[in-house]
C-alpha cells in the first residue's frame, strides 16, 4: 500500500462517517487539499460499512455535483482511494469498493505448549495495574487497547431518549430503593435473548449483576474456597486473573487454540494432576483475547469432562452476540445445572452501562445470596431503560448493523496491520467481535512496544497482561472496534516503524 | 387520643402534603365528611413539617374562604385536629400547632447483657431471606419495614432534570466504558461533604462503590480471612450479618446501648478472649436499628482500643448526615490510617441510586484492587448527576429540610405508637434519621407480630433479623420516614390491637 501517511489528524476521528453529510468535506475547515477531503469522506463510509465491498462508488460526474468540485478533483479523489487499495476501477463501469485484500500476514499459530503448567496463585495485579494506570495517565490520540466498539456504534441515542422519557414519567424511580428481585421485565427480555444461544430459561433463573465481572466473581465465590484451583484459557482476559487473585484462587492455565479454543485434552490431563480443581472458566464464543470459537463437539466434550470430574463450568458469554453466525452456548446442552452462564450487555449494547446477568443452574440460590450480600440489586433506571429497548424488539436490528460494521473494521484493521507490521508477524482475525490477536516476530516484546508506542501517542494492550506467566509477551491484542481513519492508519504505520527499528537494534534484518 | 380510626384509606397516602393544593380536599372524590377532608389536609402539612410546632393555623374565617366550606365545617375540622392532639387553642389567638406530647412509653432500656457471647459463624440468611421474600410477596398498604424516607422527601425532581440534561448533552456517556478511577468531580464533592464530619480527605483517597454494602464487604475482604472474627454491634443491621455469612466470618456481637452505642468495655473484654478478632464494624452516628449516637469520648476510646489491639476499625457512616446536630466521624481522629470509612448517599440523597463510597486509610490500595476485580467502576451517569447536584451546593438545603421533616415525623410516629401500643412497651426516639426501635412488652414475639400484621396489610421489620442470636425477637424497627397519615395511624392502631390480643391469649392483663 502506498498510503501517504498524512500524520495524526485530530479531525479525522472526531468526525465519523455517520455524522458526515455528503457535502461535509467541503464545508469543514481543513488543511488537506480538496481531493483528499473528498477521498477521506468515502474512506470513512467504507470503513463504517456504509459502502460495503462490491458496492459502486458514485460516478465522477455525481461526485462533481455532490461535492461541488471540478472534474480533476473528483478524479484525483478516486485515484487516491484506488492507490490506497480501497477502490478498484472496472472498465466502463466506474469505481467499486474493493473486497479486502488477502492479508500478507500468516494465520495465528497453534499454541506451542500442549500441556498445562501446574496451577499457581495469581500475581498479576501489579503488572496490570501499572499498565492500565500508565495508559490512562497519558492522553493519547489513538487507543487500540480497549475491547469495545466506538460509542457511535451503539444505540446511545435511542437509549438516552428512553432514559429521558422514563425520568420525566417516573422521577420517583430515583427515590425508591430497588426491588431486591430485580426488574422482571428485564429478566423476561434477557430470557428471550438467551433463546438465540439455544438456552431455555425462565425469568426466575436470571439474576442481574454489575457487569459480567461481578457475575464471574460471584460464580467463583459460589463454587470455590481460597486455595482451590480454577482452570482458565491461556491466554485469558486479565480481568479474570484479577478476580482469581483477589479471591486467593490458583489459576490452571490450559493451552488454547486461537481457532478452536480451549484444549479439552490438555484440561483432562491437567485435571487428573490437580486434586483441588473445582471449576473451569471458559469463553467458548469469541474468546478474549484470541477470538476463538469452540466447535460444538469441543463444547460438548468440555461439558462431559466437567460432568465426569464434578467441576463447575462457568461460561462467559460476553462476546457471543457479536459472532458473525449464531453460535450455541454450552449452557444449551446442560441438563444437570452444572453450567453457570454469565453474560453482559457491556460489549453488545451499552459500554457505559453495567448491565450483566447470570443463570447459575444448581448454584442459583447461592449466587442470589452472594449478590444480595455483595452489592444489593442494580439501580432500576438502567434496568428499565434496557428492558424497554430489548422489549421493543430493537436489539436484533442493532446487532445486525453492529456485526456488519465490525466485520468491515476487522478487515480494514487486518489490512493496515498487514501493510505495516514486519514479516513474521502472525494474526488471528476472528469470525466476530473486535479483538485481533497479533503474534509479533521473534524477539519483539509487547511491553517494550507498549512503552515506546505510548510515548508516541498510541495505547496498546500488551499480551503480557493475558497470563499469569510471561508466555505472551510476544503478542498484542488490537481493538478493531474504532472506525478506521487516517489517524489510526498513521498510528499503525508508526507501530510498524517501531517494530522495525527494535528488530534492527537486535540485529534482525529490517521488515518491509 | 380519641382518633376516629378512619380505616386504611388508600387516598390518604397517595396524596402527600407537598402535592396538595389548598383547595384539593374539596375537589377530591372522598367518602369522608368535608370537615375530615379539611382536617386531613392540615394533618399532612403538620406531618410534613410544612407547619412546624408553634405555627399558627389559618383562622376559621380564612379556612371558610380557602376551602369554600361553612363556618361549622371549618370549626369541626379544627376541633378534630385538636382532639387528635395536633392543634391547641389559645384564647383569642386561634389555633396553633401543638408541640409533640411527651410520649407515654418508657425510654429504651440499656442492654441486659453486658458481656459478649463468643464469636459464632453467622447463619442468618435463611431467616432474613424468608422474611424479606414473604414481605415482598404481599402487597401491603402500609410498609413500616424500610429504612428510607418517602421518595418525595428526596430531591428527585432536581436529580431527574439533571440526568435528563446530561443525557441530552452527552448521550455518548451510555456508550463509553467508565473511567476505572471513577469521576473526579464526584470524589471532589464527597471530600467536601466529609469536611462536615471533620474528615480531611483528598479525592484520591476516595473510592466510589455500589452503595455502602459493597464498601463494607470490600473492607472486610481487605482485612480478614474466612474463619476470622469481626466485632459488630448487637443488635446490628442484618445486611452486615449477611456479608459476614457470605465471607465465612464469625460475628462477635458486642452489647450496644440504644443511647450511647457500642460498649467499648465489653469489646475490650471480648477481644481479650478472641485471638482471631481482626476488625470492628461500627455505626457511631445513628446506629441501625438503635439510632444511638456514640459520645465523642467513646468514639476516641474505641479508636484507642483498635490501635492497642491492632484491629481494623470499619466505620459505617450511612445515616450520619441525618443527625439533628452534626456529629464527628471516628475517622476524624484517625492519624494512622486505621479507620476504613464507608458511606453512602442511599439514605440521604437518592434511595434509587446506588452511590456509595469509601476511604480505606492504610488499606486503600488493596481496596481499590478488590473493587476493580469485583465489579469494575460504577456507571458514569449516576456519578455525574450526583456530582453536579453536590457541586451546585444544593445538598445543605436539602439536608436541612429532610432533617426537619424527619424530626416531625419521628415525633408523630412516637405519638402514634404511644397512643396504641400496650403499656410496658419501650421506645427509643433517636436524635436524627428515621429508625425507631421498639421493645415490646414481655411475652410478645416480633416474628409472631410480623406474620399477623402482614395478614392485615402492614409490613414490619422484626427485631429477630438484627442478630445472629434470638435475643431481639421482642423488638421491632419502625420506619418513621413515611409522612404520617390516617392509613398509617390506622395500621398502628391495628398493631396495638394485635399486641393486646396476643397478650390476652397469653393471660396478661390487656393493655390500654
JSON list of N, CA and C in Angstrom, two decimals, chain B residues 373-398:
[
{"chain": "B", "resi": 373, "resn": "UNK", "atom": "N", "xyz": [-11.64, -5.59, 40.76]},
{"chain": "B", "resi": 373, "resn": "UNK", "atom": "CA", "xyz": [-11.80, -7.00, 40.40]},
{"chain": "B", "resi": 373, "resn": "UNK", "atom": "C", "xyz": [-13.23, -7.47, 40.65]},
{"chain": "B", "resi": 374, "resn": "UNK", "atom": "N", "xyz": [-13.91, -6.87, 41.59]},
{"chain": "B", "resi": 374, "resn": "UNK", "atom": "CA", "xyz": [-15.23, -7.35, 41.98]},
{"chain": "B", "resi": 374, "resn": "UNK", "atom": "C", "xyz": [-16.34, -6.88, 41.05]},
{"chain": "B", "resi": 375, "resn": "UNK", "atom": "N", "xyz": [-16.33, -5.61, 40.69]},
{"chain": "B", "resi": 375, "resn": "UNK", "atom": "CA", "xyz": [-17.48, -5.11, 39.91]},
{"chain": "B", "resi": 375, "resn": "UNK", "atom": "C", "xyz": [-17.11, -3.98, 38.97]},
{"chain": "B", "resi": 376, "resn": "UNK", "atom": "N", "xyz": [-15.81, -3.70, 38.78]},
{"chain": "B", "resi": 376, "resn": "UNK", "atom": "CA", "xyz": [-15.42, -2.59, 37.92]},
{"chain": "B", "resi": 376, "resn": "UNK", "atom": "C", "xyz": [-16.03, -1.28, 38.45]},
{"chain": "B", "resi": 377, "resn": "UNK", "atom": "N", "xyz": [-15.68, -0.14, 37.84]},
{"chain": "B", "resi": 377, "resn": "UNK", "atom": "CA", "xyz": [-16.21, 1.12, 38.36]},
{"chain": "B", "resi": 377, "resn": "UNK", "atom": "C", "xyz": [-17.72, 1.23, 38.17]},
{"chain": "B", "resi": 378, "resn": "UNK", "atom": "N", "xyz": [-18.34, 2.07, 38.98]},
{"chain": "B", "resi": 378, "resn": "UNK", "atom": "CA", "xyz": [-19.77, 2.38, 38.81]},
{"chain": "B", "resi": 378, "resn": "UNK", "atom": "C", "xyz": [-20.00, 3.09, 37.47]},
{"chain": "B", "resi": 379, "resn": "UNK", "atom": "N", "xyz": [-21.23, 2.99, 36.97]},
{"chain": "B", "resi": 379, "resn": "UNK", "atom": "CA", "xyz": [-21.62, 3.73, 35.77]},
{"chain": "B", "resi": 379, "resn": "UNK", "atom": "C", "xyz": [-21.38, 5.23, 35.96]},
{"chain": "B", "resi": 380, "resn": "UNK", "atom": "N", "xyz": [-21.13, 5.92, 34.85]},
{"chain": "B", "resi": 380, "resn": "UNK", "atom": "CA", "xyz": [-20.82, 7.35, 34.94]},
{"chain": "B", "resi": 380, "resn": "UNK", "atom": "C", "xyz": [-22.07, 8.21, 35.13]},
{"chain": "B", "resi": 381, "resn": "UNK", "atom": "N", "xyz": [-23.20, 7.81, 34.56]},
{"chain": "B", "resi": 381, "resn": "UNK", "atom": "CA", "xyz": [-24.38, 8.67, 34.58]},
{"chain": "B", "resi": 381, "resn": "UNK", "atom": "C", "xyz": [-24.75, 9.07, 36.01]},
{"chain": "B", "resi": 382, "resn": "UNK", "atom": "N", "xyz": [-24.93, 8.10, 36.87]},
{"chain": "B", "resi": 382, "resn": "UNK", "atom": "CA", "xyz": [-25.30, 8.40, 38.25]},
{"chain": "B", "resi": 382, "resn": "UNK", "atom": "C", "xyz": [-24.25, 9.25, 38.95]},
{"chain": "B", "resi": 383, "resn": "UNK", "atom": "N", "xyz": [-22.97, 8.91, 38.73]},
{"chain": "B", "resi": 383, "resn": "UNK", "atom": "CA", "xyz": [-21.90, 9.68, 39.35]},
{"chain": "B", "resi": 383, "resn": "UNK", "atom": "C", "xyz": [-21.95, 11.15, 38.90]},
{"chain": "B", "resi": 384, "resn": "UNK", "atom": "N", "xyz": [-22.16, 11.35, 37.60]},
{"chain": "B", "resi": 384, "resn": "UNK", "atom": "CA", "xyz": [-22.15, 12.72, 37.07]},
{"chain": "B", "resi": 384, "resn": "UNK", "atom": "C", "xyz": [-23.34, 13.52, 37.60]},
{"chain": "B", "resi": 385, "resn": "UNK", "atom": "N", "xyz": [-24.50, 12.88, 37.68]},
{"chain": "B", "resi": 385, "resn": "UNK", "atom": "CA", "xyz": [-25.69, 13.56, 38.18]},
{"chain": "B", "resi": 385, "resn": "UNK", "atom": "C", "xyz": [-25.48, 14.00, 39.62]},
{"chain": "B", "resi": 386, "resn": "UNK", "atom": "N", "xyz": [-24.97, 13.10, 40.45]},
{"chain": "B", "resi": 386, "resn": "UNK", "atom": "CA", "xyz": [-24.78, 13.43, 41.86]},
{"chain": "B", "resi": 386, "resn": "UNK", "atom": "C", "xyz": [-23.67, 14.46, 42.03]},
{"chain": "B", "resi": 387, "resn": "UNK", "atom": "N", "xyz": [-22.61, 14.33, 41.24]},
{"chain": "B", "resi": 387, "resn": "UNK", "atom": "CA", "xyz": [-21.53, 15.31, 41.32]},
{"chain": "B", "resi": 387, "resn": "UNK", "atom": "C", "xyz": [-22.05, 16.72, 41.05]},
{"chain": "B", "resi": 388, "resn": "UNK", "atom": "N", "xyz": [-22.91, 16.82, 40.05]},
{"chain": "B", "resi": 388, "resn": "UNK", "atom": "CA", "xyz": [-23.49, 18.11, 39.68]},
{"chain": "B", "resi": 388, "resn": "UNK", "atom": "C", "xyz": [-24.34, 18.65, 40.83]},
{"chain": "B", "resi": 389, "resn": "UNK", "atom": "N", "xyz": [-25.17, 17.78, 41.40]},
{"chain": "B", "resi": 389, "resn": "UNK", "atom": "CA", "xyz": [-26.05, 18.21, 42.49]},
{"chain": "B", "resi": 389, "resn": "UNK", "atom": "C", "xyz": [-25.23, 18.68, 43.69]},
{"chain": "B", "resi": 390, "resn": "UNK", "atom": "N", "xyz": [-24.24, 17.89, 44.08]},
{"chain": "B", "resi": 390, "resn": "UNK", "atom": "CA", "xyz": [-23.41, 18.27, 45.23]},
{"chain": "B", "resi": 390, "resn": "UNK", "atom": "C", "xyz": [-22.61, 19.53, 44.92]},
{"chain": "B", "resi": 391, "resn": "UNK", "atom": "N", "xyz": [-22.06, 19.58, 43.71]},
{"chain": "B", "resi": 391, "resn": "UNK", "atom": "CA", "xyz": [-21.21, 20.70, 43.33]},
{"chain": "B", "resi": 391, "resn": "UNK", "atom": "C", "xyz": [-21.98, 22.02, 43.31]},
{"chain": "B", "resi": 392, "resn": "UNK", "atom": "N", "xyz": [-23.28, 21.94, 43.00]},
{"chain": "B", "resi": 392, "resn": "UNK", "atom": "CA", "xyz": [-24.08, 23.16, 42.92]},
{"chain": "B", "resi": 392, "resn": "UNK", "atom": "C", "xyz": [-24.51, 23.66, 44.30]},
{"chain": "B", "resi": 393, "resn": "UNK", "atom": "N", "xyz": [-24.03, 22.98, 45.35]},
{"chain": "B", "resi": 393, "resn": "UNK", "atom": "CA", "xyz": [-24.31, 23.46, 46.71]},
{"chain": "B", "resi": 393, "resn": "UNK", "atom": "C", "xyz": [-25.76, 23.26, 47.13]},
{"chain": "B", "resi": 394, "resn": "UNK", "atom": "N", "xyz": [-26.45, 22.29, 46.51]},
{"chain": "B", "resi": 394, "resn": "UNK", "atom": "CA", "xyz": [-27.86, 22.07, 46.85]},
{"chain": "B", "resi": 394, "resn": "UNK", "atom": "C", "xyz": [-28.04, 21.11, 48.02]},
{"chain": "B", "resi": 395, "resn": "UNK", "atom": "N", "xyz": [-26.95, 20.44, 48.41]},
{"chain": "B", "resi": 395, "resn": "UNK", "atom": "CA", "xyz": [-27.09, 19.37, 49.40]},
{"chain": "B", "resi": 395, "resn": "UNK", "atom": "C", "xyz": [-27.45, 19.92, 50.78]},
{"chain": "B", "resi": 396, "resn": "UNK", "atom": "N", "xyz": [-26.81, 21.01, 51.18]},
{"chain": "B", "resi": 396, "resn": "UNK", "atom": "CA", "xyz": [-27.05, 21.55, 52.53]},
{"chain": "B", "resi": 396, "resn": "UNK", "atom": "C", "xyz": [-28.53, 21.87, 52.74]},
{"chain": "B", "resi": 397, "resn": "UNK", "atom": "N", "xyz": [-29.10, 22.57, 51.76]},
{"chain": "B", "resi": 397, "resn": "UNK", "atom": "CA", "xyz": [-30.50, 22.95, 51.89]},
{"chain": "B", "resi": 397, "resn": "UNK", "atom": "C", "xyz": [-31.40, 21.71, 51.94]},
{"chain": "B", "resi": 398, "resn": "UNK", "atom": "N", "xyz": [-31.11, 20.76, 51.05]},
{"chain": "B", "resi": 398, "resn": "UNK", "atom": "CA", "xyz": [-31.91, 19.53, 51.04]},
{"chain": "B", "resi": 398, "resn": "UNK", "atom": "C", "xyz": [-31.82, 18.83, 52.40]}
]
